[in-house]
Amino acid sequence: MKFNKCLKLSGVLFMVLSNLTLQAQEYKDQVVLPEPYATKSSKVFSKVIGWKGNQAPVAPKGFAVTKFASGLENPRWLYVAKNGDVFVAESGTRIPKSKRSDEKDEFFASKAQNFGSANRITMFRDKDKDGVYESKYSYLANLNQPFGMLVLNNYFYVANTDEVLRFPYHEKDTTNTGKYEKIVELPSGGYNNHWTRNIIANPEGTKIYITVGSESNVAERGIESEYKRANILEINPDGSGERIYASGLRNPNGMGWAPGTKTLWTAVNERDELGDELVPDYVTSVKDGGFYGWPYSYFGQNVDPRHKGERADLVAKAIVPDIALGSHTASLGLTFYRNNSFPKKYRNGMFVGQHGSWNRSELSGYKVVFVPFKKGKPSGKPEDFLTGFIANAEKKEVYGRPVAVAALPDGSLLVSDDAAKTIWRVTAK
């Protein structure tokens, strides 16, 4: 009897595990892509009108959305230290006229919202750990479009657009005036918003990973201009040992380690000007040495017509991303939810901030989506989590634009809204 029960339990467990695997595989297989240029390429920029009064984004039933902080200058990226301090990189797109090399750059300079770049990192401290900060400090200033931040081995790392710096870090300090050192030089500038450089350490703290977006849309200025770009780089904490960890990633931003695994995930902005539904932005697990297609192919071996007949060897080994997130959504932020205050379905799942982009006839993105995970792998389709950012789709008006997502020690979720100069806090009621 015991043997039969074990067999029955083993069978049930096998079916459950098989179904989870199948769900993830089925979702990947359901991505059906149209032919290139099935629709014309559109240029539609949103107009930010800001939130008025008590207006706020909308979360699912059972959650509350409040302002964590406001009045910031383009709060682009978030980092929560182990002691609960919240660091905010206030930085934005900058297109100096002297660097506009063609009509396309001129177009973006004239139409894109002028966020500017405060070039600073602001710190919020919540002493009683109730999710509401008591103090705000100017932690670092006079940076160069800072984005990614990291605390590791008593250092505070900052990824500027052209370099990675590290400063001495003392947990009690509210400002950092220590002598810094430059540990890595990075290529700067680039197509549209490809100035962001994110950083993350591996769980052991022995390696640091750096995202570097492409210099162009699809290497139209020549692949030689893409040196060290469209990659995730790996370095040692002192900057030595630099190598390419993964390539063919057009514009990777958010990164995170899937809970219970040693697998790195990233959110990637795909290419423009192939039509409304091409190419889907995505989140994917990242393989050491993996190639993800850019610029020669997309979503695996789908050849980009602008590079037809080029580098068949690379196209043949292009990895299909794990999860499509919709075309032209500008999926940027990424965090795995390891806390317990949200309902069980959200535990160990992934939140992704979608900033919204310009290359679609109708607005897409402008929300935070959730991807369920089980045993370190996706177990279902992406679903809307934080919405309401679009004010009037016909008029192309939006209240704000979400970017980074990060969890506080109390389990609430922070979402930066750079266009509205606000950081939102989502709590379970």
Coordinates of C-alpha atoms in Angstrom, one line a residue:
M1 CA 0.0 0.0 0.0
K2 CA 2.8 2.4 0.9
F3 CA 4.6 1.6 -2.3
N4 CA 1.4 2.3 -4.4
K5 CA 0.8 5.6 -2.5
C6 CA 4.4 6.6 -3.3
L7 CA 3.9 5.8 -7.0
K8 CA 0.6 7.8 -7.0
L9 CA 2.3 10.8 -5.3
S10 CA 5.3 10.6 -7.7
G11 CA 2.9 10.5 -10.6
V12 CA 1.0 13.6 -9.4
L13 CA 4.3 15.4 -8.7
F14 CA 5.5 14.6 -12.2
M15 CA 2.3 15.9 -13.7
V16 CA 2.5 19.1 -11.7
L17 CA 6.1 19.7 -12.7
S18 CA 5.4 18.8 -16.3
N19 CA 2.4 21.2 -16.4
L20 CA 4.6 24.1 -15.1
T21 CA 7.2 23.4 -17.7
L22 CA 4.6 23.1 -20.4
Q23 CA 3.0 26.4 -19.3
A24 CA 6.2 28.2 -19.8
Q25 CA 7.0 26.5 -23.1
E26 CA 3.5 27.0 -24.4
Y27 CA 3.7 30.7 -23.7
K28 CA 7.0 31.0 -25.5
D29 CA 5.5 29.0 -28.5
Q30 CA 2.4 31.2 -28.6
V31 CA 4.4 34.2 -29.8
V32 CA 3.3 34.7 -33.4
L33 CA 5.1 37.4 -35.3
P34 CA 3.8 39.2 -38.4
E35 CA 6.0 39.8 -41.4
P36 CA 8.2 42.9 -41.3
Y37 CA 6.5 46.1 -42.5
A38 CA 3.0 44.4 -42.2
T39 CA 2.1 47.9 -40.9
K40 CA 4.0 51.1 -41.5
S41 CA 6.4 52.4 -39.0
S42 CA 4.8 55.2 -36.9
K43 CA 6.1 58.0 -34.7
V44 CA 3.7 58.8 -31.9
F45 CA 5.0 60.6 -28.8
S46 CA 2.9 60.8 -25.7
K47 CA 2.2 64.0 -23.9
V48 CA 2.7 63.9 -20.1
I49 CA 0.0 65.9 -18.3
G50 CA 0.9 64.9 -14.7
W51 CA -1.2 63.5 -11.9
K52 CA -3.7 66.0 -10.3
G53 CA -4.9 66.0 -6.7
N54 CA -5.5 62.4 -5.4
Q55 CA -5.1 60.8 -8.8
A56 CA -2.8 57.7 -8.7
P57 CA -2.1 54.6 -10.7
V58 CA -4.5 51.6 -10.4
A59 CA -3.4 48.3 -8.7
P60 CA -5.5 45.1 -8.5
K61 CA -8.2 44.7 -5.8
G62 CA -6.6 44.3 -2.4
F63 CA -3.8 46.7 -3.0
A64 CA -3.3 50.4 -2.2
V65 CA -1.2 53.0 -4.1
T66 CA 0.2 56.0 -2.4
K67 CA 3.0 58.5 -3.1
F68 CA 6.3 57.5 -1.5
A69 CA 8.1 60.7 -2.7
S70 CA 7.3 63.5 -5.2
G71 CA 9.0 66.7 -6.5
L72 CA 12.0 64.8 -7.8
E73 CA 13.8 65.6 -11.0
N74 CA 13.4 62.7 -13.4
P75 CA 13.7 59.9 -10.8
R76 CA 14.9 57.2 -13.2
W77 CA 16.2 54.3 -11.3
L78 CA 15.9 52.8 -7.8
Y79 CA 18.2 50.8 -5.5
V80 CA 17.2 49.6 -2.0
A81 CA 20.2 48.8 0.3
K82 CA 20.1 46.0 2.9
N83 CA 19.4 48.5 5.7
G84 CA 16.3 49.8 3.8
D85 CA 17.8 53.0 2.5
V86 CA 16.3 53.9 -0.9
F87 CA 18.7 55.4 -3.4
V88 CA 17.2 57.2 -6.4
A89 CA 19.2 58.1 -9.6
E90 CA 17.8 61.4 -10.9
S91 CA 18.9 61.5 -14.5
G92 CA 17.6 61.6 -18.0
T93 CA 18.1 61.8 -21.7
R94 CA 20.5 64.4 -23.0
I95 CA 21.0 65.0 -26.7
P96 CA 23.6 67.9 -27.2
K97 CA 23.1 69.6 -30.6
S98 CA 26.8 69.0 -31.4
K99 CA 26.2 65.3 -31.3
R100 CA 23.3 65.1 -33.6
S101 CA 24.7 63.3 -36.6
D102 CA 21.7 62.9 -38.8
E103 CA 18.0 63.8 -39.3
K104 CA 16.8 61.0 -37.0
D105 CA 18.7 62.5 -34.1
E106 CA 17.3 65.9 -35.0
F107 CA 13.8 64.5 -35.0
F108 CA 14.2 62.9 -31.5
A109 CA 15.7 66.0 -30.1
S110 CA 12.8 68.1 -31.3
K111 CA 10.0 65.7 -30.3
A112 CA 11.2 63.7 -27.3
Q113 CA 10.3 65.1 -23.9
N114 CA 13.1 67.1 -22.4
F115 CA 13.7 65.4 -19.1
G116 CA 17.1 66.8 -18.5
S117 CA 19.5 65.2 -16.1
A118 CA 20.0 66.3 -12.5
N119 CA 23.0 64.0 -12.4
R120 CA 22.6 63.1 -8.7
I121 CA 21.6 60.4 -6.4
T122 CA 19.1 61.1 -3.6
M123 CA 18.7 58.9 -0.5
F124 CA 15.6 58.3 1.5
R125 CA 15.9 56.9 5.0
D126 CA 13.1 55.1 6.8
K127 CA 14.3 54.6 10.4
D128 CA 11.3 52.8 11.8
K129 CA 11.0 50.6 8.7
D130 CA 7.3 51.3 8.2
G131 CA 7.6 52.1 4.5
V132 CA 7.4 55.8 5.0
Y133 CA 10.7 57.7 5.0
E134 CA 11.5 60.3 7.6
S135 CA 14.6 61.9 6.0
K136 CA 15.8 62.8 2.5
Y137 CA 19.4 63.5 1.7
S138 CA 21.6 64.5 -1.3
Y139 CA 23.9 61.5 -1.4
L140 CA 25.9 62.1 -4.5
A141 CA 26.1 64.9 -7.0
N142 CA 27.9 66.1 -10.2
L143 CA 27.6 62.6 -11.8
N144 CA 27.2 61.9 -15.5
Q145 CA 23.8 60.5 -16.2
P146 CA 23.9 58.0 -13.3
F147 CA 21.7 54.9 -13.5
G148 CA 22.6 51.6 -11.9
M149 CA 23.7 51.5 -8.2
L150 CA 25.1 48.8 -6.0
V151 CA 26.4 48.3 -2.5
L152 CA 29.1 45.6 -2.4
N153 CA 32.1 45.0 -0.1
N154 CA 31.9 48.4 1.6
Y155 CA 31.8 50.2 -1.7
F156 CA 28.9 52.2 -3.3
Y157 CA 29.1 51.6 -7.1
V158 CA 27.5 54.0 -9.6
A159 CA 27.1 53.3 -13.3
N160 CA 27.4 56.6 -15.2
T161 CA 26.7 56.6 -18.9
D162 CA 30.4 56.4 -19.7
E163 CA 32.0 54.7 -16.7
V164 CA 31.5 52.7 -13.5
L165 CA 32.7 54.5 -10.3
R166 CA 33.0 53.2 -6.8
F167 CA 32.9 55.2 -3.6
P168 CA 33.6 54.1 0.0
Y169 CA 30.4 53.1 1.7
H170 CA 29.4 53.5 5.3
E171 CA 25.9 52.5 6.2
K172 CA 25.2 55.3 8.5
D173 CA 26.4 58.1 6.1
T174 CA 23.8 60.3 4.6
T175 CA 26.1 61.9 2.0
N176 CA 29.1 60.5 0.3
T177 CA 32.1 62.8 -0.1
G178 CA 34.7 60.0 -0.2
K179 CA 37.4 59.7 -2.8
Y180 CA 36.1 57.6 -5.7
E181 CA 37.9 55.5 -8.2
K182 CA 37.0 54.7 -11.8
I183 CA 37.0 51.0 -12.4
V184 CA 35.6 50.6 -15.9
E185 CA 35.2 52.9 -18.9
L186 CA 32.1 52.5 -21.0
P187 CA 31.0 53.8 -24.4
S188 CA 28.6 56.7 -24.1
G189 CA 25.9 58.3 -26.2
G190 CA 23.6 56.3 -28.5
Y191 CA 20.3 56.0 -30.3
N192 CA 17.4 57.6 -28.6
N193 CA 17.6 56.7 -24.9
H194 CA 20.4 54.2 -24.9
W195 CA 22.5 56.0 -22.3
T196 CA 21.4 53.8 -19.4
R197 CA 24.0 51.5 -17.7
N198 CA 22.7 49.1 -15.0
I199 CA 24.8 47.1 -12.6
I200 CA 24.2 44.0 -10.4
A201 CA 26.4 41.7 -8.5
N202 CA 26.1 37.9 -8.5
P203 CA 24.7 36.3 -5.3
E204 CA 28.3 35.4 -4.2
G205 CA 29.5 39.0 -4.6
T206 CA 32.4 37.9 -6.8
K207 CA 31.3 39.4 -10.1
I208 CA 29.5 42.5 -11.3
Y209 CA 27.4 42.6 -14.5
I210 CA 26.9 45.8 -16.6
T211 CA 24.2 46.5 -19.2
V212 CA 25.3 48.5 -22.3
G213 CA 22.7 49.3 -25.0
S214 CA 23.4 49.7 -28.7
E215 CA 24.7 52.8 -30.3
S216 CA 22.2 52.6 -33.0
N217 CA 18.8 51.1 -33.9
V218 CA 20.1 48.2 -36.0
A219 CA 23.8 49.0 -36.6
E220 CA 22.9 51.3 -39.5
R221 CA 26.2 53.2 -38.8
G222 CA 28.2 50.0 -39.1
I223 CA 28.8 47.2 -36.6
E224 CA 32.2 48.6 -35.9
S225 CA 30.6 51.5 -34.0
E226 CA 29.0 49.0 -31.6
Y227 CA 32.2 48.1 -29.7
K228 CA 31.3 46.9 -26.2
R229 CA 27.6 47.6 -26.9
A230 CA 24.4 45.6 -27.0
N231 CA 26.0 43.5 -24.4
I232 CA 26.0 42.5 -20.8
L233 CA 29.6 42.8 -19.5
E234 CA 31.1 41.0 -16.6
I235 CA 33.9 42.4 -14.3
N236 CA 35.5 41.6 -11.0
P237 CA 34.5 44.0 -8.2
D238 CA 37.8 46.0 -8.7
G239 CA 37.1 46.4 -12.5
S240 CA 39.5 43.8 -13.7
G241 CA 38.7 40.7 -15.8
E242 CA 36.3 42.5 -18.1
R243 CA 34.6 40.2 -20.7
I244 CA 31.4 40.0 -22.6
Y245 CA 28.9 37.8 -20.7
A246 CA 26.1 37.9 -23.3
S247 CA 25.7 39.7 -26.6
G248 CA 23.1 40.5 -29.2
L249 CA 20.9 42.3 -26.6
R250 CA 19.9 45.5 -28.2
N251 CA 19.2 47.6 -25.1
P252 CA 19.1 45.6 -21.8
N253 CA 18.2 47.5 -18.7
G254 CA 16.7 45.8 -15.6
M255 CA 18.5 42.7 -14.2
G256 CA 17.7 40.2 -11.5
W257 CA 18.5 36.7 -10.2
A258 CA 15.6 34.3 -10.3
P259 CA 14.9 33.1 -6.7
G260 CA 16.4 29.8 -5.9
T261 CA 18.7 29.8 -8.9
K262 CA 21.9 31.2 -10.2
T263 CA 20.2 32.4 -13.4
L264 CA 20.4 36.1 -14.4
W265 CA 17.4 37.7 -16.1
T266 CA 17.2 40.9 -18.0
A267 CA 14.6 43.2 -19.6
V268 CA 15.4 44.2 -23.2
N269 CA 14.2 46.9 -25.5
E270 CA 14.0 45.6 -29.1
R271 CA 14.5 47.4 -32.4
D272 CA 12.3 50.0 -34.2
E273 CA 10.8 50.7 -37.6
L274 CA 9.6 47.3 -38.6
G275 CA 5.9 48.0 -37.9
D276 CA 3.5 48.2 -35.0
E277 CA 3.9 44.6 -33.8
L278 CA 7.6 44.2 -34.4
V279 CA 9.7 43.6 -32.5
P280 CA 8.4 42.5 -29.1
D281 CA 10.4 43.7 -26.1
Y282 CA 11.1 40.9 -23.7
V283 CA 12.5 39.5 -20.5
T284 CA 14.8 36.5 -20.8
S285 CA 17.2 34.3 -18.8
V286 CA 20.8 35.1 -19.8
K287 CA 23.2 32.4 -20.7
D288 CA 26.9 32.9 -20.3
G289 CA 28.2 33.3 -23.9
G290 CA 24.7 33.5 -25.3
F291 CA 23.8 35.5 -28.4
Y292 CA 20.3 37.0 -28.7
G293 CA 20.2 38.1 -32.3
W294 CA 20.7 41.8 -32.5
P295 CA 21.2 43.3 -35.1
Y296 CA 21.0 40.4 -37.6
S297 CA 17.9 38.6 -36.3
Y298 CA 15.1 39.0 -33.7
F299 CA 13.3 36.6 -31.4
G300 CA 15.6 33.8 -32.5
Q301 CA 16.3 33.2 -36.2
N302 CA 13.9 35.8 -37.6
V303 CA 16.2 37.7 -40.0
D304 CA 16.0 41.4 -39.9
P305 CA 15.4 42.5 -43.6
R306 CA 17.9 45.3 -43.1
H307 CA 20.6 42.7 -42.6
K308 CA 19.5 39.9 -45.0
G309 CA 22.3 37.6 -45.9
E310 CA 24.6 38.8 -43.1
R311 CA 26.2 36.7 -40.4
A312 CA 24.3 33.5 -41.0
D313 CA 26.6 31.9 -38.4
L314 CA 25.3 34.2 -35.7
V315 CA 21.7 34.0 -36.8
A316 CA 21.8 30.2 -36.5
K317 CA 22.8 30.3 -32.8
A318 CA 20.5 33.2 -31.8
I319 CA 18.6 32.3 -28.6
V320 CA 14.8 32.8 -28.5
P321 CA 13.9 35.0 -25.5
D322 CA 11.8 33.5 -22.8
I323 CA 8.9 36.0 -22.5
A324 CA 7.5 38.5 -25.0
L325 CA 6.2 41.7 -23.4
G326 CA 4.6 43.5 -26.4
S327 CA 6.2 45.6 -29.1
H328 CA 7.5 49.1 -28.3
T329 CA 6.6 48.9 -24.7
A330 CA 10.0 50.1 -23.5
S331 CA 10.2 47.5 -20.8
L332 CA 12.9 48.8 -18.4
G333 CA 12.6 47.9 -14.7
L334 CA 12.8 44.4 -13.4
T335 CA 12.7 43.0 -9.9
F336 CA 11.9 39.6 -8.4
Y337 CA 9.5 39.7 -5.5
R338 CA 11.0 37.8 -2.5
N339 CA 8.8 39.2 0.2
N340 CA 5.7 37.8 1.8
S341 CA 3.3 40.7 2.3
F342 CA 1.7 40.4 -1.1
P343 CA -0.6 37.4 -1.8
K344 CA 1.1 34.1 -2.4
K345 CA 0.7 34.2 -6.2
Y346 CA 3.2 37.1 -6.3
R347 CA 6.0 35.4 -4.3
N348 CA 9.2 34.9 -6.3
G349 CA 7.5 36.4 -9.4
M350 CA 8.8 39.2 -11.6
F351 CA 7.6 42.8 -11.8
V352 CA 8.5 44.7 -15.0
G353 CA 8.2 48.5 -15.5
Q354 CA 7.1 49.5 -19.0
H355 CA 8.0 53.1 -19.8
G356 CA 6.1 53.3 -23.1
S357 CA 7.8 54.3 -26.4
W358 CA 7.2 56.1 -29.6
N359 CA 7.3 53.7 -32.6
R360 CA 3.7 52.5 -32.6
S361 CA 0.5 54.0 -33.9
E362 CA -1.2 53.4 -30.6
L363 CA 0.3 53.8 -27.1
S364 CA 1.7 50.6 -25.6
G365 CA 3.4 50.0 -22.3
Y366 CA 2.8 52.7 -19.7
K367 CA 2.2 50.1 -16.9
V368 CA 3.8 47.6 -14.6
V369 CA 3.3 44.0 -15.5
F370 CA 3.7 40.8 -13.4
V371 CA 5.1 37.5 -14.6
P372 CA 4.4 34.5 -12.3
F373 CA 7.4 32.2 -11.5
K374 CA 7.6 28.8 -9.9
K375 CA 10.8 27.0 -9.1
G376 CA 12.8 29.7 -10.8
K377 CA 11.0 29.6 -14.1
P378 CA 8.0 31.5 -15.6
S379 CA 4.8 29.6 -14.9
G380 CA 2.3 31.8 -16.8
K381 CA 1.7 34.8 -19.0
P382 CA 2.5 38.4 -18.1
E383 CA -0.5 40.2 -16.5
D384 CA -1.2 43.8 -15.8
F385 CA -0.4 44.9 -12.3
L386 CA -0.1 48.7 -12.1
T387 CA -2.1 50.6 -14.8
G388 CA -3.9 53.9 -15.2
F389 CA -0.9 55.8 -16.6
I390 CA -2.7 56.6 -19.9
A391 CA -5.0 59.5 -19.4
N392 CA -6.4 59.8 -23.0
A393 CA -5.3 57.3 -25.6
E394 CA -6.8 59.2 -28.5
K395 CA -5.1 62.4 -27.5
K396 CA -1.9 60.5 -26.6
E397 CA -2.0 61.9 -23.1
V398 CA -0.4 60.1 -20.2
Y399 CA -0.2 61.0 -16.5
G400 CA 3.2 59.6 -16.1
R401 CA 5.7 56.9 -17.2
P402 CA 6.8 54.0 -14.9
V403 CA 10.4 52.9 -15.0
A404 CA 12.1 51.1 -12.1
V405 CA 10.5 48.6 -9.7
A406 CA 12.0 47.7 -6.3
A407 CA 10.7 46.1 -3.1
L408 CA 11.1 47.6 0.4
P409 CA 11.9 45.5 3.5
D410 CA 8.3 45.7 4.5
G411 CA 7.2 44.0 1.3
S412 CA 5.7 47.1 -0.4
L413 CA 6.7 47.8 -4.0
L414 CA 8.2 51.0 -5.2
V415 CA 7.7 52.3 -8.8
S416 CA 9.6 55.3 -10.1
D417 CA 7.6 57.6 -12.4
D418 CA 10.2 59.7 -14.0
A419 CA 7.9 61.9 -16.2
A420 CA 5.7 62.7 -13.2
K421 CA 8.7 63.3 -10.8
T422 CA 7.1 60.8 -8.4
I423 CA 7.9 57.5 -6.7
W424 CA 4.8 55.3 -6.0
R425 CA 4.4 52.8 -3.2
V426 CA 2.1 49.8 -3.7
T427 CA 1.0 48.0 -0.5
A428 CA -1.2 45.0 0.1
K429 CA -4.2 46.1 2.2

